[in-house]
Amino acid sequence: MNDINRLKSKLEKLGAEESGAKSDGHVFKVSNLDEVMTVMLREIDETLLGRELEFRNDRGDMIGLEVSGRRLLCVSKVLPERLATSFKSLLKVATFDAHGPEIDDMARLLDAFSEEATKLTVTSHGLSRSMGSSEVGCSPDSLAQAWSLDAVETTEENEESAVASFLASCRDIASAWIQLKEGSVTRQSGDEALIERLVSLASDGFSIPDIGLKQGGNSAEAKRCIVLRAPSLEQQSVLFAENENRAALVLFPAENLSQVISKWHSAVA
Amino acid sequence: MNISRQLDTLLQDFPNCETVAFADISTGLVLCSSARKTMSRGQLDTLCAAAIELLDGKQASLASATLDPNGNAKVQEALLMEDGLLNIFVRSSVVSTEALCCICVPEIEIDSFIDRACSELANFDTD
């Protein structure tokens, strides 16, 4: 077995050992096809290990995608049956090809899926099958190009920001988060009511106080975060992280504290 | 066991904890401390001031209102991570003006350290 296959096999095992399907998922507000596509591409872009991502709209329609290594492998399921029947050719495609006809069919499927949708819920779970070594799939960049989408912020771009890569790594352990750039919310994920609380907290000026622990003052390049916990029924903690002109506010279950700190530590390492 | 010895034991049991100080955050006074490297009075005062800001300051009030919109619970624990160090501040559940201010490295077992800090604080007031 060559190195790539060995690594792939290890990643598959890691994926299989991850926790099961997220019970609630991340919720996104959407109002048109472009926004649905953008959410989908971001989710693909943030998925390294083999996962099945399920996208549900507020009408109950669902699209399941098999994703690995930040690439879309195939459409695994579509609900309701009516929609699945109309796009049955897509469900038979073993692996997407960036230049294949399935890209246009996928756009039509998403068009039907997006109609009157206002909310998109994304859940994920480990792939139940092993991936073949020839499964390359399709990158979010190729999909964005084929669908004439712009302004899709990819992980490659995000990697410049410790805040963005931290948020990407927190997707399964945070209840809700918002990302801020120069004070404006640029991305958000999670329970809507919690997101509203975070937006309100940001607009109230929540930040890391200048408490003088850092030698040499606080520079704009500083990568730092604070976590505060107060007793409450919801047992949540709040985190504020910042680096350069980006910041993040995250609400997470208090029991995930050590994981969250570890993720930030890795992101700024 | 006196407080000073309890702080020494805490430091011994958690090698990734560099400094631990017992403070009265209503007056801003460090009452007792234990550290692997000598800390000046000024450094301890700064650590205590950070505890006051994070546990009782404006950001703490905003965080409390977000975490518990219907209540008025005070922030019990605060962590600040910067420059490869993790500062952990834990308020006493018995006397709300008392706190432990700790400087640790991020690899510390956070959950067990905070649990231990909470029980030490409770012991200070019952011993």
Coordinates of C-alpha atoms in Angstrom, one line a residue:
Chain A
M1 CA 0.0 0.0 0.0
N2 CA 1.5 3.3 -0.9
D3 CA 1.7 6.3 1.5
I4 CA -1.4 8.0 0.1
N5 CA -3.5 4.9 0.6
R6 CA -2.2 4.4 4.1
L7 CA -3.0 7.9 5.0
K8 CA -6.4 7.7 3.4
S9 CA -7.2 4.5 5.3
K10 CA -6.1 6.1 8.5
L11 CA -8.3 9.2 7.8
E12 CA -11.3 6.9 7.1
K13 CA -10.8 5.1 10.4
L14 CA -10.6 8.4 12.2
G15 CA -13.7 9.5 10.5
A16 CA -15.5 6.3 11.5
E17 CA -14.5 6.8 15.1
E18 CA -15.8 10.3 15.3
S19 CA -19.1 10.8 17.1
G20 CA -22.3 10.0 15.4
A21 CA -24.6 12.4 13.7
K22 CA -24.9 15.8 15.3
S23 CA -28.3 15.9 16.9
D24 CA -29.2 19.5 16.1
G25 CA -26.8 20.5 13.4
H26 CA -25.8 24.0 12.3
V27 CA -28.5 26.3 11.0
F28 CA -28.0 28.9 8.3
K29 CA -30.5 31.6 7.0
V30 CA -30.7 31.4 3.3
S31 CA -32.8 33.4 0.8
N32 CA -31.7 32.3 -2.6
L33 CA -29.9 29.7 -4.6
D34 CA -26.5 31.4 -4.4
E35 CA -26.7 31.4 -0.6
V36 CA -27.6 27.7 -0.5
M37 CA -24.7 26.9 -2.8
T38 CA -22.3 29.0 -0.8
V39 CA -23.2 27.3 2.5
M40 CA -22.8 23.9 0.8
L41 CA -19.4 24.8 -0.6
R42 CA -18.2 26.1 2.7
E43 CA -19.3 22.9 4.4
I44 CA -17.5 20.8 1.8
D45 CA -14.4 23.0 2.1
E46 CA -14.3 22.5 5.9
T47 CA -14.7 18.7 5.8
L48 CA -11.3 16.9 5.8
L49 CA -12.3 13.4 7.0
G50 CA -14.8 11.2 5.1
R51 CA -18.2 12.4 6.1
E52 CA -21.8 12.4 4.9
L53 CA -23.2 15.9 5.1
E54 CA -27.0 16.2 5.2
F55 CA -28.5 19.5 4.1
R56 CA -32.2 20.0 5.1
N57 CA -34.3 23.0 4.1
D58 CA -37.3 24.2 6.2
R59 CA -39.7 22.4 3.8
G60 CA -38.2 19.1 4.9
D61 CA -36.3 18.4 1.6
M62 CA -32.9 16.8 2.1
I63 CA -29.8 16.3 0.1
G64 CA -27.0 14.0 1.4
L65 CA -23.5 14.5 0.1
E66 CA -20.5 12.3 0.6
V67 CA -17.4 14.4 1.2
S68 CA -13.8 13.7 1.9
G69 CA -10.5 15.7 1.7
R70 CA -12.5 18.9 1.1
R71 CA -14.0 17.5 -2.1
L72 CA -17.5 16.4 -3.0
L73 CA -17.5 12.7 -3.9
C74 CA -21.2 12.1 -4.8
V75 CA -24.8 12.8 -4.0
S76 CA -25.8 9.9 -1.6
K77 CA -29.5 10.7 -1.1
V78 CA -32.2 13.1 -2.0
L79 CA -35.6 13.5 -0.3
P80 CA -38.5 13.6 -0.9
E81 CA -39.0 10.8 -3.4
R82 CA -40.4 13.2 -6.0
L83 CA -37.1 15.1 -6.1
A84 CA -35.0 11.9 -6.0
T85 CA -36.9 10.5 -9.0
S86 CA -36.4 13.8 -11.0
F87 CA -32.6 13.6 -10.3
K88 CA -32.0 9.9 -10.2
S89 CA -29.2 10.2 -12.7
L90 CA -27.2 12.2 -10.1
L91 CA -27.7 9.5 -7.5
K92 CA -26.0 6.9 -9.8
V93 CA -22.8 8.9 -10.2
A94 CA -20.1 7.1 -8.3
T95 CA -17.8 10.1 -8.0
F96 CA -18.2 13.6 -9.2
D97 CA -15.9 14.9 -12.0
A98 CA -15.2 18.6 -12.2
H99 CA -15.9 18.5 -15.9
G100 CA -18.7 16.0 -15.9
P101 CA -22.4 16.7 -16.8
E102 CA -23.4 16.0 -13.2
I103 CA -22.3 19.5 -12.2
D104 CA -25.1 21.1 -14.2
D105 CA -27.6 18.5 -12.9
M106 CA -26.5 19.3 -9.3
A107 CA -27.1 23.0 -9.9
R108 CA -30.6 22.2 -11.1
L109 CA -31.2 20.0 -8.1
L110 CA -30.1 22.8 -5.8
D111 CA -32.3 25.2 -7.7
A112 CA -35.4 23.0 -6.9
F113 CA -34.1 22.5 -3.3
S114 CA -33.6 26.2 -2.7
E115 CA -37.1 27.2 -3.9
E116 CA -38.9 29.1 -1.0
A117 CA -36.2 27.8 1.4
T118 CA -35.4 30.2 4.2
K119 CA -33.4 28.0 6.5
L120 CA -30.7 25.3 5.9
T121 CA -29.7 22.8 8.6
V122 CA -26.5 20.9 8.2
T123 CA -25.7 17.7 10.0
S124 CA -22.9 15.3 9.4
H125 CA -21.8 11.8 10.3
G126 CA -19.0 9.4 9.4
L127 CA -19.1 7.6 6.1
S128 CA -20.4 4.0 6.4
R129 CA -18.4 2.8 3.4
S130 CA -14.7 2.8 2.5
M131 CA -13.5 5.2 -0.2
G132 CA -11.7 3.9 -3.2
S133 CA -8.3 5.2 -3.9
S134 CA -9.5 6.5 -7.3
E135 CA -12.2 8.7 -5.8
V136 CA -10.9 12.2 -6.4
G137 CA -14.2 14.1 -6.4
C138 CA -14.7 17.8 -7.0
S139 CA -13.3 20.7 -5.2
P140 CA -15.5 23.6 -3.9
D141 CA -13.4 26.0 -6.2
S142 CA -14.3 23.9 -9.3
L143 CA -18.0 23.8 -8.2
A144 CA -18.0 27.6 -7.6
Q145 CA -16.5 28.2 -11.0
A146 CA -18.9 25.9 -12.7
W147 CA -21.8 27.6 -10.9
S148 CA -20.5 31.1 -11.6
L149 CA -20.4 31.8 -7.8
D150 CA -18.0 34.3 -6.4
A151 CA -17.1 35.4 -2.9
V152 CA -16.9 31.8 -1.7
E153 CA -14.4 32.1 1.2
T154 CA -12.4 28.9 1.0
T155 CA -10.3 27.3 3.7
E156 CA -7.2 28.0 1.8
E157 CA -7.9 31.7 2.2
N158 CA -9.0 31.2 5.8
E159 CA -5.8 29.5 6.7
E160 CA -4.2 32.9 6.9
S161 CA -6.5 33.6 9.8
A162 CA -6.1 31.7 13.1
V163 CA -9.6 32.7 13.9
A164 CA -11.1 31.2 10.8
S165 CA -9.2 27.9 11.1
F166 CA -10.2 27.8 14.8
L167 CA -13.8 28.1 14.0
A168 CA -13.6 25.5 11.3
S169 CA -12.2 23.1 13.9
C170 CA -14.9 23.9 16.4
R171 CA -17.9 22.9 14.2
D172 CA -18.7 19.8 16.2
I173 CA -18.1 21.1 19.7
A174 CA -19.6 24.6 19.6
S175 CA -23.3 25.4 20.0
A176 CA -23.1 28.6 18.0
W177 CA -20.5 31.0 16.7
I178 CA -20.1 34.2 14.8
Q179 CA -17.0 35.5 13.0
L180 CA -16.3 39.2 12.9
K181 CA -14.1 41.2 10.6
E182 CA -13.4 44.8 11.6
G183 CA -16.5 44.6 13.9
S184 CA -19.0 43.2 11.3
V185 CA -20.4 39.7 11.3
T186 CA -19.0 37.8 8.3
R187 CA -20.0 34.3 9.1
Q188 CA -22.2 32.5 11.6
S189 CA -23.3 29.0 12.5
G190 CA -25.4 27.2 15.0
D191 CA -28.6 27.7 16.9
E192 CA -30.3 30.9 15.8
A193 CA -31.3 32.1 19.3
L194 CA -27.8 31.7 20.5
I195 CA -26.4 33.5 17.4
E196 CA -28.7 36.4 18.2
R197 CA -27.2 36.5 21.7
L198 CA -23.7 36.5 20.3
V199 CA -24.5 39.3 17.8
S200 CA -26.0 41.3 20.7
L201 CA -22.9 40.7 22.8
A202 CA -20.6 41.8 19.9
S203 CA -22.7 45.0 19.4
D204 CA -22.4 45.7 23.2
G205 CA -18.6 45.9 22.7
F206 CA -17.6 42.6 24.3
S207 CA -13.8 42.2 23.9
I208 CA -10.7 41.2 25.6
P209 CA -9.9 43.9 28.2
D210 CA -6.5 45.4 28.3
I211 CA -5.3 43.9 31.5
G212 CA -1.6 44.3 31.2
L213 CA -0.5 40.7 31.6
K214 CA 1.2 40.7 28.2
Q215 CA 4.8 42.0 28.3
G216 CA 5.3 44.8 25.8
G217 CA 1.7 45.8 25.4
N218 CA -1.1 44.5 23.2
S219 CA -0.2 44.4 19.5
A220 CA -2.7 44.0 16.6
E221 CA -1.0 40.7 15.7
A222 CA -1.6 39.2 19.1
K223 CA -3.5 35.9 19.0
R224 CA -5.5 35.7 22.2
C225 CA -8.7 34.5 23.6
I226 CA -10.8 34.6 26.8
V227 CA -13.3 32.2 28.0
L228 CA -15.9 33.1 30.7
R229 CA -18.2 30.7 32.5
A230 CA -21.1 31.6 34.8
P231 CA -23.6 29.1 36.3
S232 CA -26.7 28.8 34.2
L233 CA -29.3 26.2 33.3
E234 CA -27.8 26.0 29.8
Q235 CA -24.3 25.2 31.1
Q236 CA -22.7 27.2 28.3
S237 CA -19.4 29.1 28.2
V238 CA -18.6 32.0 26.0
L239 CA -15.3 32.5 24.2
F240 CA -13.9 35.6 22.5
A241 CA -10.9 35.1 20.3
E242 CA -9.0 37.7 18.2
N243 CA -6.2 38.0 15.8
E244 CA -5.4 41.0 13.6
N245 CA -8.7 42.3 12.3
R246 CA -10.7 39.1 12.8
A247 CA -12.5 37.9 15.9
A248 CA -14.8 35.2 16.9
L249 CA -17.5 34.8 19.6
V250 CA -18.4 31.2 20.4
L251 CA -20.9 29.7 22.8
F252 CA -20.1 26.1 23.7
P253 CA -21.2 23.5 26.3
A254 CA -19.0 24.0 29.4
E255 CA -18.0 20.3 29.3
N256 CA -16.1 21.0 26.0
L257 CA -13.8 23.6 27.6
S258 CA -10.6 21.6 27.4
Q259 CA -11.3 20.7 23.7
V260 CA -12.0 24.3 22.8
I261 CA -8.8 25.6 24.5
S262 CA -6.9 22.8 22.7
K263 CA -8.4 23.8 19.3
W264 CA -7.4 27.5 19.9
H265 CA -3.9 26.4 21.0
S266 CA -3.5 24.4 17.8
A267 CA -4.9 27.2 15.6
V268 CA -2.4 29.8 16.9
A269 CA 0.6 27.4 17.1
Chain B
M1 CA -3.0 22.5 56.4
N2 CA -2.5 26.2 56.0
I3 CA -3.3 28.0 52.7
S4 CA 0.3 28.5 51.8
R5 CA 1.0 24.8 52.0
Q6 CA -2.2 24.0 50.1
L7 CA -1.1 26.3 47.2
D8 CA 2.3 24.5 47.2
T9 CA 0.6 21.1 47.0
L10 CA -1.6 22.3 44.2
L11 CA 1.5 23.4 42.3
Q12 CA 3.2 20.1 42.9
D13 CA 0.2 18.1 41.7
F14 CA -0.1 20.1 38.5
P15 CA 3.4 20.5 36.9
N16 CA 1.9 22.6 34.1
C17 CA 0.8 25.2 36.6
E18 CA 3.5 27.8 37.1
T19 CA 2.0 30.2 39.6
V20 CA -1.0 30.2 41.9
A21 CA -2.1 33.2 43.9
F22 CA -5.0 33.4 46.4
A23 CA -6.5 36.9 46.2
D24 CA -9.2 39.0 47.7
I25 CA -10.8 40.6 44.5
S26 CA -12.8 43.1 46.4
T27 CA -9.7 44.8 47.7
G28 CA -7.3 43.7 44.9
L29 CA -4.9 42.1 47.4
V30 CA -2.9 38.9 46.8
L31 CA -3.1 37.2 50.2
C32 CA -0.8 34.2 49.5
S33 CA 1.0 32.7 46.5
S34 CA 3.2 29.9 45.3
A35 CA 5.3 30.0 42.2
R36 CA 8.0 28.0 40.4
K37 CA 9.8 31.2 39.5
T38 CA 9.9 34.3 41.8
M39 CA 7.1 36.7 41.0
S40 CA 7.5 40.4 42.0
R41 CA 4.7 42.1 44.0
G42 CA 3.9 44.1 40.9
Q43 CA 3.4 41.0 38.8
L44 CA 1.1 39.5 41.4
D45 CA -0.8 42.7 41.6
T46 CA -1.2 42.7 37.8
L47 CA -2.5 39.1 38.0
C48 CA -5.0 40.1 40.7
A49 CA -6.1 43.1 38.6
A50 CA -6.7 40.8 35.7
A51 CA -8.9 38.5 37.9
I52 CA -10.9 41.5 39.0
E53 CA -11.5 42.6 35.4
L54 CA -12.4 39.2 34.1
L55 CA -14.5 38.0 37.0
D56 CA -16.2 41.3 38.0
G57 CA -15.5 43.8 35.3
K58 CA -17.6 45.1 32.4
Q59 CA -16.8 42.1 30.1
A60 CA -17.9 39.7 33.0
S61 CA -21.3 41.5 33.2
L62 CA -21.8 41.3 29.5
A63 CA -20.9 37.6 29.5
S64 CA -23.2 36.8 32.4
A65 CA -26.1 38.4 30.7
T66 CA -25.4 36.4 27.6
L67 CA -24.9 33.1 29.4
D68 CA -28.0 33.5 31.6
P69 CA -30.3 36.2 30.2
N70 CA -32.9 35.6 33.0
G71 CA -30.5 35.4 35.9
N72 CA -27.8 37.5 37.5
A73 CA -25.1 34.8 38.1
K74 CA -21.5 36.0 38.5
V75 CA -18.8 34.7 36.3
Q76 CA -17.2 31.9 38.2
E77 CA -14.3 31.0 36.0
A78 CA -12.3 33.0 33.4
L79 CA -9.5 31.9 31.2
L80 CA -7.1 34.1 29.2
M81 CA -4.8 32.5 26.6
E82 CA -2.1 34.6 25.2
D83 CA 1.6 34.3 24.3
G84 CA 1.7 30.6 25.0
L85 CA 0.4 31.0 28.5
L86 CA -3.0 30.2 29.9
N87 CA -4.2 32.3 32.9
I88 CA -7.0 30.7 34.9
F89 CA -9.1 32.6 37.4
V90 CA -11.5 30.7 39.6
R91 CA -13.9 32.4 42.0
S92 CA -14.7 30.8 45.3
S93 CA -18.2 29.4 45.5
V94 CA -18.2 30.0 49.3
V95 CA -16.9 33.6 49.5
S96 CA -17.5 35.4 46.2
T97 CA -14.7 37.9 46.8
E98 CA -12.0 35.3 46.9
A99 CA -10.3 33.8 43.9
L100 CA -7.4 31.8 42.7
C101 CA -5.3 33.4 40.0
C102 CA -3.2 30.9 38.1
I103 CA -0.6 31.0 35.4
C104 CA -0.4 27.7 33.5
V105 CA 0.8 26.3 30.2
P106 CA -2.0 25.4 27.8
E107 CA -1.3 21.6 28.1
I108 CA -2.6 21.6 31.6
E109 CA -5.5 19.2 32.3
I110 CA -7.9 22.1 32.5
D111 CA -11.0 20.4 33.8
S112 CA -9.3 18.6 36.7
F113 CA -7.3 21.7 37.5
I114 CA -10.4 23.8 37.8
D115 CA -12.2 21.2 39.8
R116 CA -9.2 21.1 42.2
A117 CA -9.0 24.9 42.4
C118 CA -12.7 25.1 43.3
S119 CA -12.3 22.5 46.1
E120 CA -9.2 24.2 47.4
L121 CA -11.0 27.5 47.6
A122 CA -13.9 25.9 49.4
N123 CA -11.4 24.3 51.8
F124 CA -9.8 27.6 52.7
D125 CA -13.1 28.7 54.2
T126 CA -13.9 25.5 56.0
D127 CA -10.5 24.6 57.4

